[in-house]
mmCIF file of C-alpha atoms and ligand atoms in Angstrom:
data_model
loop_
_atom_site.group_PDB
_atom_site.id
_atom_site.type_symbol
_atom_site.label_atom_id
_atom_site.label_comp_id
_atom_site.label_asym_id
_atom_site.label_seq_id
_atom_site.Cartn_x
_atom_site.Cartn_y
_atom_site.Cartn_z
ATOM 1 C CA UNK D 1 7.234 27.921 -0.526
ATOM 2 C CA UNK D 2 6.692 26.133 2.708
ATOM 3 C CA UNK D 3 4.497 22.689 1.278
ATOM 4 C CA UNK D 4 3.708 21.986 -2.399
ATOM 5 C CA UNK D 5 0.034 22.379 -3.163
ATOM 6 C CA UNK D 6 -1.541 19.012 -4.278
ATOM 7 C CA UNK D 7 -4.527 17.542 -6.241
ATOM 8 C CA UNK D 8 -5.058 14.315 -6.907
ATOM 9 C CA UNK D 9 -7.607 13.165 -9.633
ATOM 10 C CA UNK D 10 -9.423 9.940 -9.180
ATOM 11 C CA UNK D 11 -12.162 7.515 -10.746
ATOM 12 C CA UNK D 12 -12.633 4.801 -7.828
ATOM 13 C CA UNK D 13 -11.981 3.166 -5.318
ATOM 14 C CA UNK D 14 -8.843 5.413 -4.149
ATOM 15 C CA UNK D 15 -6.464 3.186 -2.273
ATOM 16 C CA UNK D 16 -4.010 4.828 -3.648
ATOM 17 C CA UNK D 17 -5.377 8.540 -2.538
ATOM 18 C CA UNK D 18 -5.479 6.520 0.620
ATOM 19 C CA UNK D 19 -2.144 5.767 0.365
ATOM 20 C CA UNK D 20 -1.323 9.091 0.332
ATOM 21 C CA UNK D 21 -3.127 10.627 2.875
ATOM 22 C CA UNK D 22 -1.459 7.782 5.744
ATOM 23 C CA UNK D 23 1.848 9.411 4.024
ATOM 24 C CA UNK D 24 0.996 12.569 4.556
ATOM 25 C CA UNK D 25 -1.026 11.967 8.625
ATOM 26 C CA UNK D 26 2.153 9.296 9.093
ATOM 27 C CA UNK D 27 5.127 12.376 8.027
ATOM 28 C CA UNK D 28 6.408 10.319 4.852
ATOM 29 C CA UNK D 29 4.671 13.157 2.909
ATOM 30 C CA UNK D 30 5.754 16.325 4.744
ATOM 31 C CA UNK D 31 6.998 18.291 1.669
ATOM 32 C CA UNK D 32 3.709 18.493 -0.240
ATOM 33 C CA UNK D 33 -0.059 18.739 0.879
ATOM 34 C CA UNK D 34 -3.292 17.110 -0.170
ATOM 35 C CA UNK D 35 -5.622 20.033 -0.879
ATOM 36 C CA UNK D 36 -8.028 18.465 -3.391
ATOM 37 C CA UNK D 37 -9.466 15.700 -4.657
ATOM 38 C CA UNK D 38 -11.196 15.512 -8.155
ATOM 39 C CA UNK D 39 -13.177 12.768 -9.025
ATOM 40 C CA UNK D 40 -14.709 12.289 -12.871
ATOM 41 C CA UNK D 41 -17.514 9.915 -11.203
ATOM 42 C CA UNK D 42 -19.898 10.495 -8.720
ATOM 43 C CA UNK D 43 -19.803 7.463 -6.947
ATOM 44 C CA UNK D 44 -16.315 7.155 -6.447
ATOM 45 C CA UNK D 45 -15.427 5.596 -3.194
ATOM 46 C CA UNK D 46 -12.275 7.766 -3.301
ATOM 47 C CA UNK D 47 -14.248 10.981 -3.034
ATOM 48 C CA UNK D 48 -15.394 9.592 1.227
ATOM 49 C CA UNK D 49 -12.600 8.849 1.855
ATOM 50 C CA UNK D 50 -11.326 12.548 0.934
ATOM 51 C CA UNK D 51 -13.977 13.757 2.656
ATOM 52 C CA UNK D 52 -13.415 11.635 5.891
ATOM 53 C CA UNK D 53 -9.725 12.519 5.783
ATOM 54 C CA UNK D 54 -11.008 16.497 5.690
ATOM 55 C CA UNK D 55 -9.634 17.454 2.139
ATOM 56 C CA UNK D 56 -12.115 19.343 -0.336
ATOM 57 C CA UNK D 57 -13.584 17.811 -2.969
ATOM 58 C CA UNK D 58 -15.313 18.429 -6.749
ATOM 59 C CA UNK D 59 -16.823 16.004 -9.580
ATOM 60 C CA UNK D 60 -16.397 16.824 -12.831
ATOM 61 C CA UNK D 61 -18.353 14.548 -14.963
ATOM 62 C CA UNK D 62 -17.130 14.777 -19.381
ATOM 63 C CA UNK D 63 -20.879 14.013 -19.870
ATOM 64 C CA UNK D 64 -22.470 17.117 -18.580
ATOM 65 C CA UNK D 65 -18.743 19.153 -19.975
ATOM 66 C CA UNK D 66 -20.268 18.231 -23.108
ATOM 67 C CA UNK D 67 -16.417 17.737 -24.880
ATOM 68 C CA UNK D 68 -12.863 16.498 -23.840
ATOM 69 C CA UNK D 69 -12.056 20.088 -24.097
ATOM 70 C CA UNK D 70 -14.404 21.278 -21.676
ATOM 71 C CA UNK D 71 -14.174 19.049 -19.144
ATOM 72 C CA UNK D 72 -10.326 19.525 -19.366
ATOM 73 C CA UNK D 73 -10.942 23.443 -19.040
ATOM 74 C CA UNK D 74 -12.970 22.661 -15.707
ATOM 75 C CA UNK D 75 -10.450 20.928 -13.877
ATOM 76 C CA UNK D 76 -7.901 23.282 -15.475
ATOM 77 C CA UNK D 77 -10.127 26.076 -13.717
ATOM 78 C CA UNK D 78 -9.893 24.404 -10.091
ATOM 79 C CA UNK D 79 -6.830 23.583 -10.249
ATOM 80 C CA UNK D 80 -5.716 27.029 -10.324
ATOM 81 C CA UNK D 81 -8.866 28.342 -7.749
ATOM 82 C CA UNK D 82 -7.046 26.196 -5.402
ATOM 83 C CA UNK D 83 -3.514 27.328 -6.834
ATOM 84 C CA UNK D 84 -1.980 23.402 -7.110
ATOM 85 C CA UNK D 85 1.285 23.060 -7.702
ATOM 86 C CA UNK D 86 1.204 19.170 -8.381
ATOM 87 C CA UNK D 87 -1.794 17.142 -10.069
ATOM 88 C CA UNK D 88 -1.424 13.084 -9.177
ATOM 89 C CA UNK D 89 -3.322 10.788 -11.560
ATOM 90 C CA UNK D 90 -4.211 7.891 -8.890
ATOM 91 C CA UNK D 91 -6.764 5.524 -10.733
ATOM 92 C CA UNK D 92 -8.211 8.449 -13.223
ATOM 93 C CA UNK D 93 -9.318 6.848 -15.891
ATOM 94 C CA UNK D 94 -9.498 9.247 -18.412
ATOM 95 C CA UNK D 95 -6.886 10.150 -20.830
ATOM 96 C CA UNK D 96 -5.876 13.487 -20.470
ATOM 97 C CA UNK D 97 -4.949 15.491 -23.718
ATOM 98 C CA UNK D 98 -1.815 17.278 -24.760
ATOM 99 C CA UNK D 99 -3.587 20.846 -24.658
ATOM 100 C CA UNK D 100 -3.748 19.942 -20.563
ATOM 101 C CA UNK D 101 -0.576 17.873 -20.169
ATOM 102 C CA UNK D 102 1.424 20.413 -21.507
ATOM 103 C CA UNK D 103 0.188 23.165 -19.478
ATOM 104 C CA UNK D 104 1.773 21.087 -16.574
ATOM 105 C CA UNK D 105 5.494 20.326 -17.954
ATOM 106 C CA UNK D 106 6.648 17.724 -14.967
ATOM 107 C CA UNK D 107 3.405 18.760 -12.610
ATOM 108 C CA UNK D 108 1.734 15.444 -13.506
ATOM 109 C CA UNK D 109 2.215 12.200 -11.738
ATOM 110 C CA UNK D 110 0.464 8.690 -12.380
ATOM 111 C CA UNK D 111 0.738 5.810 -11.240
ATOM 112 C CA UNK D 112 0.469 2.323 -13.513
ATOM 113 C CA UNK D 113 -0.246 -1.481 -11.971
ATOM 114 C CA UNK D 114 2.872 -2.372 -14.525
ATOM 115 C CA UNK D 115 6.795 -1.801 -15.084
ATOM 116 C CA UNK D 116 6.167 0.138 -17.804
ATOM 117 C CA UNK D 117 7.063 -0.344 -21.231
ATOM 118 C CA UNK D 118 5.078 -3.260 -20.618
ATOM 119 C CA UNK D 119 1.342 -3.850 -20.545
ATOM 120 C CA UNK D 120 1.189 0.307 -20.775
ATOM 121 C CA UNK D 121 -0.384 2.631 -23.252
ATOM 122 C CA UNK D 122 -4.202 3.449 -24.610
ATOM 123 C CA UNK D 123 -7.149 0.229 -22.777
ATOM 124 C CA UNK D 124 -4.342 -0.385 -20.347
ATOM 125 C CA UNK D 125 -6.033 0.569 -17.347
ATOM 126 C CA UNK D 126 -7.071 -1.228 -13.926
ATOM 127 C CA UNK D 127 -7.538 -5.005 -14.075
ATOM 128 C CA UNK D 128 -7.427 -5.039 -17.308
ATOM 129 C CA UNK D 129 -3.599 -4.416 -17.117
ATOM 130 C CA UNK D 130 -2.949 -7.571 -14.453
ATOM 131 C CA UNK D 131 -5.143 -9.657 -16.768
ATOM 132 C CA UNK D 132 -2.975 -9.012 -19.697
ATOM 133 C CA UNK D 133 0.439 -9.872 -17.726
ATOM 134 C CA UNK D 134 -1.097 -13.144 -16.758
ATOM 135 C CA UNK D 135 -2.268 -14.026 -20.203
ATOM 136 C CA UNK D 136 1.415 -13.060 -21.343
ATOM 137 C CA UNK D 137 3.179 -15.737 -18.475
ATOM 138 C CA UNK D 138 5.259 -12.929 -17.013
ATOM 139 C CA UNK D 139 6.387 -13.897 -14.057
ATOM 140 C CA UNK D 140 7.525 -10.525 -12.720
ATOM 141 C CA UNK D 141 4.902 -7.501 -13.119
ATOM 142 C CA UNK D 142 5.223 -4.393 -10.833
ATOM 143 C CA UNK D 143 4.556 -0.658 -10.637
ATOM 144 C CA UNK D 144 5.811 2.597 -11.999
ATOM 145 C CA UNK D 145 5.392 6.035 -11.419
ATOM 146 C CA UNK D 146 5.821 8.364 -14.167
ATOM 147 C CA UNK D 147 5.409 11.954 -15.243
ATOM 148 C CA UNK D 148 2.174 12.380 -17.454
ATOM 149 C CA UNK D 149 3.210 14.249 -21.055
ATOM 150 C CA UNK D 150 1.042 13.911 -24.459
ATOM 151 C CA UNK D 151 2.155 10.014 -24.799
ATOM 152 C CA UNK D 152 0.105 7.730 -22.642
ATOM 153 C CA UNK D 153 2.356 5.990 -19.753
ATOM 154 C CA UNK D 154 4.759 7.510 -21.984
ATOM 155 C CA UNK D 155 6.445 10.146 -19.661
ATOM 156 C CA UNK D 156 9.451 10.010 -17.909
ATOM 157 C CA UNK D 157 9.649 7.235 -14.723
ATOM 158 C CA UNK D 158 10.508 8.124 -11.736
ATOM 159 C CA UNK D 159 10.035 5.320 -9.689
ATOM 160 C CA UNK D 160 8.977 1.295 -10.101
ATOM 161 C CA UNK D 161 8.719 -1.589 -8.179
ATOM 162 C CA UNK D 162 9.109 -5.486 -9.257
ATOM 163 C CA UNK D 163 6.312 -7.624 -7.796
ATOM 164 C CA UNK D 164 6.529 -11.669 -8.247
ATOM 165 C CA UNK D 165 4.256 -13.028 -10.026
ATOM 166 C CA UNK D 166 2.637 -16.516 -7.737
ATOM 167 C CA UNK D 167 1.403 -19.860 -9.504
ATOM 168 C CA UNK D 168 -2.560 -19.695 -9.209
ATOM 169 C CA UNK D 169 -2.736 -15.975 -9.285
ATOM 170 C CA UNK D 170 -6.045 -14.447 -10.922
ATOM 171 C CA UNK D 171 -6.481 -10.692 -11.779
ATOM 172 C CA UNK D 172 -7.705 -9.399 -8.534
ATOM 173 C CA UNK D 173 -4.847 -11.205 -6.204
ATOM 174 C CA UNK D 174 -2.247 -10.168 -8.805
ATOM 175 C CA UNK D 175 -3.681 -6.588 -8.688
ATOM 176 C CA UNK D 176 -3.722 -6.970 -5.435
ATOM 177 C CA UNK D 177 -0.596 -7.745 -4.103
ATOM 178 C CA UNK D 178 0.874 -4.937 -6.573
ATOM 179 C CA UNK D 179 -0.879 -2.322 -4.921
ATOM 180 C CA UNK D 180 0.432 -3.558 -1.454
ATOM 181 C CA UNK D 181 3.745 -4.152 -2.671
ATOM 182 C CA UNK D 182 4.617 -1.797 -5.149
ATOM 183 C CA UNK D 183 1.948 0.860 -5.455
ATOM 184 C CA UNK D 184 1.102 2.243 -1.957
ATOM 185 C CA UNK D 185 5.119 2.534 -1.569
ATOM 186 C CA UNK D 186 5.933 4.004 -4.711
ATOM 187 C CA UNK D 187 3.269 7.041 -5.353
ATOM 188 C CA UNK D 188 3.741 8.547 -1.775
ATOM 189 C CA UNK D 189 7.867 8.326 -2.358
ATOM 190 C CA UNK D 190 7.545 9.963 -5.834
ATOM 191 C CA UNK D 191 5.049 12.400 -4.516
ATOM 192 C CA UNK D 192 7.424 13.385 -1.450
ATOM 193 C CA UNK D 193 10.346 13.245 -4.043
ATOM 194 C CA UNK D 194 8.480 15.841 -6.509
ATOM 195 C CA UNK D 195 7.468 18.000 -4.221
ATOM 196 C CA UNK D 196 10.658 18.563 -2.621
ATOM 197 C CA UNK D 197 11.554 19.631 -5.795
ATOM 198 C CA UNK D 198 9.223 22.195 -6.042
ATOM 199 C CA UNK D 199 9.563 23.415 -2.883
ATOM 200 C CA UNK D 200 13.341 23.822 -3.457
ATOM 201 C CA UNK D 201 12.399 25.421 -6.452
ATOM 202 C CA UNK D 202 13.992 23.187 -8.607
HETATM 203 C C1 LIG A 1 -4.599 1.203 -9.502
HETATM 204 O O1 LIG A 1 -4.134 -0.106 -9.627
HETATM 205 C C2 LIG A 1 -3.889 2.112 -10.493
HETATM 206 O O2 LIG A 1 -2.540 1.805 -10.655
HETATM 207 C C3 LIG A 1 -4.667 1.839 -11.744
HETATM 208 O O3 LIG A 1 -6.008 1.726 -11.328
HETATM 209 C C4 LIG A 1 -6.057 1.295 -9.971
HETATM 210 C C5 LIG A 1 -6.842 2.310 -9.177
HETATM 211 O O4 LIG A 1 -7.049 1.879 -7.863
HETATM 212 N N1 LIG A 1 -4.449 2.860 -12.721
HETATM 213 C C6 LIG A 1 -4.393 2.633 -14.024
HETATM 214 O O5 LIG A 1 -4.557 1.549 -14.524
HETATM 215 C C7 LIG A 1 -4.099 3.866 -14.872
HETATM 216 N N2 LIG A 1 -3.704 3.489 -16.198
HETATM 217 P P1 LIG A 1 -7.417 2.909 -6.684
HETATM 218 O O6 LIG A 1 -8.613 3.739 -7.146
HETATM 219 O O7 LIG A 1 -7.790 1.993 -5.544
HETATM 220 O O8 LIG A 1 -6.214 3.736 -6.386
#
């Protein structure tokens, strides 16, 4: 296999599917390629910036799937139209069952705004997660990369990054200054690292 076949699901904004793609246009993503982008909200800012970076793109909303199961079966269906090899979770907020995570043994990546075992798990999610470090004190947080199995942030790591906490911080700086620091270096490493797995075969 020359390049590993990638999809990366999103909810948002997508700085960190933006991260990607300058990996990929920049060559620190050479073993693996961006072939689709699946967003679970319309009006995800993640899906133009797919678009604008030439990579296809679906929505696949749970409301109109009418169950969990459904809208799992969906993306389960494009995945394999567009035969992807490796499924990112960058900012998809939705939990993802075991009936799909373990049709994907070590396929699944995510990325968390924390060094996980902390401030990880079930309503950890986006700025939530930064404003429950700060409410702790902790004056380290950071970001992991994991693989995604049945237990929420509960899969193996694979990669994670310290990030100081600063005097003064709120939510959004804090979140900010871990996706420059830790995330956006991180996901494309562990993406590249994965990959060249697969494409080894391994
Ligand atoms: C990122 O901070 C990501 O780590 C987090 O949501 C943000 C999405 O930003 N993900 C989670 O909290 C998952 N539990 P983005 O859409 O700009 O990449």
């Amino acid at each position: 296999m020359e390049k590993a076949r990638i999809a990366v699901l999103v909810s948002g904004g997508g700085t960190n599917l933006q991260a990607l793609i300058d990996a990929q246009n920049s060559g620190r993503l050479c073993s693996g390629e961006i072939k689709l982008v699946i967003a679970n909200n319309a009006d995800a800012y993640a899906l133009t910036r797919a678009k604008t970076a030439g990579i296809a793109t679906e929505i696949v909303l749970k409301k109109s799937c009418g169950s969990q199961e459904a809208f799992e079966e969906k993306i389960k269906k494009l995945l394999t139209t567009h035969r992807i090899d490796l499924i990112v979770l960058a900012g998809f907020m939705s939990i993802l069952s075991e009936n799909f995570t373990s049709a994907y043994p070590k396929r699944i990546l995510n990325v968390h705004p924390s060094l996980i075992p902390a401030f990880c798990g079930a309503g950890f999610y986006g700025l939530r997660v930064h404003q429950e470090a700060l409410a702790y004190g902790v004056k380290v947080t950071g970001a992991t990369v994991h693989f995604v199995n049945e237990i929420p942030d509960g899969g193996e790591i694979i990669f994670q990054k310290a990030v100081e906490v600063q005097e003064g911080d709120t939510p959004e700086v804090l979140q900010k200054r871990v996706m420059e620091q830790a995330e956006w270096i991180i996901l494309p490493a562990a993406v590249e690292k994965v990959s060249q797995s697969i494409v080894k075969g391994s």
